[in-house]
Short mmCIF file of C-alpha atoms in Angstrom, two decimals:
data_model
loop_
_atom_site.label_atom_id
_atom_site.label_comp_id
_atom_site.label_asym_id
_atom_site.label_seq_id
_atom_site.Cartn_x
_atom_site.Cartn_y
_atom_site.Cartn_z
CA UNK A 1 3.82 31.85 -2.30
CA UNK A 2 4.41 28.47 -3.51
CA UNK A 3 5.53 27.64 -6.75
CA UNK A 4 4.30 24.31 -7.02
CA UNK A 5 1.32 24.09 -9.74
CA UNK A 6 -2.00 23.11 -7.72
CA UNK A 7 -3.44 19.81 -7.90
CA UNK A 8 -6.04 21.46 -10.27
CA UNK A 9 -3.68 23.03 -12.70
CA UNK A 10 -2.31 19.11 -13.58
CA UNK A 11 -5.36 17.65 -13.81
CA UNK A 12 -6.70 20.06 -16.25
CA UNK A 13 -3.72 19.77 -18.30
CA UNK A 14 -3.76 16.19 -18.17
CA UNK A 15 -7.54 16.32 -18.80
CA UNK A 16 -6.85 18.59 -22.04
CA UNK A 17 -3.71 16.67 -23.28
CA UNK A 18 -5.13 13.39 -22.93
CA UNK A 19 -8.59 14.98 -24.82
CA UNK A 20 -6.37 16.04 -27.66
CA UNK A 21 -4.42 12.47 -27.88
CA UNK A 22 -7.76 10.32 -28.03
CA UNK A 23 -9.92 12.60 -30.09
CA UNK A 24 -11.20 10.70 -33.12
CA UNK A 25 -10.55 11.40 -36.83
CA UNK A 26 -12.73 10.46 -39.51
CA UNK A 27 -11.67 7.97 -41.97
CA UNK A 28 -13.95 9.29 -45.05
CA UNK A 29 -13.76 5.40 -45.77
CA UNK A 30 -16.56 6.09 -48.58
CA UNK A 31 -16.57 8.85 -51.70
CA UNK A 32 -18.63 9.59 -53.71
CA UNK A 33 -18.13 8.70 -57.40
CA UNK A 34 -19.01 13.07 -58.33
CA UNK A 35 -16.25 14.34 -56.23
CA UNK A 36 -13.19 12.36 -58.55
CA UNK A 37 -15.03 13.26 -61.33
CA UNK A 38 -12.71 15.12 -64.10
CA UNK A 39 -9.83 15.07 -62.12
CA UNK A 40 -7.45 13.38 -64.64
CA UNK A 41 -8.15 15.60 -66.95
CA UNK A 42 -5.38 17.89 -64.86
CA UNK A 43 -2.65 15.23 -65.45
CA UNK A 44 -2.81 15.58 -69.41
CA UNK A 45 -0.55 18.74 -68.30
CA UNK A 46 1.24 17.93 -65.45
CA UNK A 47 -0.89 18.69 -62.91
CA UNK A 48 -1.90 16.69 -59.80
CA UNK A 49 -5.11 15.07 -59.50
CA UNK A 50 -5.55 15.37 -56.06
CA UNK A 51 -9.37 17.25 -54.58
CA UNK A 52 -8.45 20.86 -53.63
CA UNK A 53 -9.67 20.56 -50.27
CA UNK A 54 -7.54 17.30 -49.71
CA UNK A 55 -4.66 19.72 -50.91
CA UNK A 56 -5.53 22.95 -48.54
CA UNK A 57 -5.87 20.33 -45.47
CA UNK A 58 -2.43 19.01 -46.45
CA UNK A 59 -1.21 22.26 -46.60
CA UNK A 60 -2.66 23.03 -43.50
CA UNK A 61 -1.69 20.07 -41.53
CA UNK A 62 1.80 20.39 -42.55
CA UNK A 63 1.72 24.07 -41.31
CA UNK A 64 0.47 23.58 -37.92
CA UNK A 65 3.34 20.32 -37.81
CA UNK A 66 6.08 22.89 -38.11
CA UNK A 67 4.25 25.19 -35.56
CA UNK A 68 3.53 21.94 -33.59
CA UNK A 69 7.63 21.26 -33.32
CA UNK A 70 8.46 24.68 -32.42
CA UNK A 71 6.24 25.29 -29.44
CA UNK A 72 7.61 21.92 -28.45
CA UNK A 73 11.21 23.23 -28.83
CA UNK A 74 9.83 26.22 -26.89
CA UNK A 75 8.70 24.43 -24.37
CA UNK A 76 12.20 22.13 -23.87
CA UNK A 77 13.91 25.09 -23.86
CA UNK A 78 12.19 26.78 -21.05
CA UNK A 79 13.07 23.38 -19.21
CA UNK A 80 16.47 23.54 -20.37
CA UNK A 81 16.96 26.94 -18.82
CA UNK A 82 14.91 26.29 -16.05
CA UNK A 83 17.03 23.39 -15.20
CA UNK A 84 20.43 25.57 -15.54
CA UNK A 85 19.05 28.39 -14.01
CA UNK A 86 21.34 27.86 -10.44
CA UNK A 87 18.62 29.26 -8.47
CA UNK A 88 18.40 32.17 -10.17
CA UNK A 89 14.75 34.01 -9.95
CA UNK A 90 14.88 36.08 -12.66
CA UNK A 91 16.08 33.15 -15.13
CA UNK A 92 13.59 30.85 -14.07
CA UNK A 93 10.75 33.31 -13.74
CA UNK A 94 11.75 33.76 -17.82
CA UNK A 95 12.25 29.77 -18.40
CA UNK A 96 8.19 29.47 -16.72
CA UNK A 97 7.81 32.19 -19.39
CA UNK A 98 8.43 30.55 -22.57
CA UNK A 99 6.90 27.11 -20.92
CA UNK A 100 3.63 28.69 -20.61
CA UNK A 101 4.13 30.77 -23.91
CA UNK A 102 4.57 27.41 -25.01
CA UNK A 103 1.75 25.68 -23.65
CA UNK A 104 -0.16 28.31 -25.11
CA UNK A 105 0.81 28.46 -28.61
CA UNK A 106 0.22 24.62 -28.68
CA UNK A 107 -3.22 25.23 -27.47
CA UNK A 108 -3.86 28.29 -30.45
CA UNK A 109 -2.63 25.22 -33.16
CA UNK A 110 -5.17 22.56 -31.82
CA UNK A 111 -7.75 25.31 -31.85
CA UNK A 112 -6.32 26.35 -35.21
CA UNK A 113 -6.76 22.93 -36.51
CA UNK A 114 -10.14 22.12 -35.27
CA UNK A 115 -11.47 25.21 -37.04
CA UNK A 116 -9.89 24.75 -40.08
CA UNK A 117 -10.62 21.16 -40.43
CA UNK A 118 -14.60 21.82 -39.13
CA UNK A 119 -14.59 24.36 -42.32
CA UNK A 120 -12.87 22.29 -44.68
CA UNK A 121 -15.43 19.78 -43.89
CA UNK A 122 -18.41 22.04 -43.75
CA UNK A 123 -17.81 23.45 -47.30
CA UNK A 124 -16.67 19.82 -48.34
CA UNK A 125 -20.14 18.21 -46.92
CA UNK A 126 -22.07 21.80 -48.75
CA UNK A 127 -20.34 20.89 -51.89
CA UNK A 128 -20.73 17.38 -52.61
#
């Protein structure tokens, strides 16, 4: 059996990375004057006067950056080993391991991300 990926598995990979590179973000170029509303009151005692859901996004987006880095490290590290491997099929039937585990951990963050920021948004559009 080859080991080759088919012609099929690239183009849906290209398909879903270049998806995730040109998918639009809004800009929220517009707020409302209700949603500030108060929130210096917070620095009288230190605090920040940041909207809590700009803060849990933050939060989150910071998260899934970490995440984001190490599923890339994964990912050149299965290359790495693949690439020293010597021919060896057990090491590079583990370095196609950790690629794919890889792969798929970046794919749980995007689909981590898309959920949190469609319910951030959701309770942000109820809200307001």
């Amino acid at each position: 059996m080859s080991q080759a990926p088919t012609k099929i598995t690239i183009a849906l990979t290209a398909a879903g990375i270049a998806g995730g590179l040109l998918r639009a973000r809004p800009v929220f170029a517009q707020l409302a004057l209700t949603v500030n509303e108060g929130l210096s009151y917070g620095t009288i005692v230190g605090w920040g006067t940041q909207d809590l859901r700009t803060t849990i996004m933050m939060i989150i987006n910071t998260l899934l950056g970490f995440l984001g880095v190490i599923a890339v490290l994964i990912i050149l590290g299965g290359g790495f080993k693949w690439m020293v491997s010597g021919g060896n099929e057990e090491k590079v039937a583990e370095a196609r391991r950790m690629i794919i585990s890889g792969i798929i951990g970046l794919a749980v963050m995007f689909m981590a991300f898309a959920i949190a920021s469609f319910v951030v948004q959701s309770l942000a559009n109820a809200t307001s």
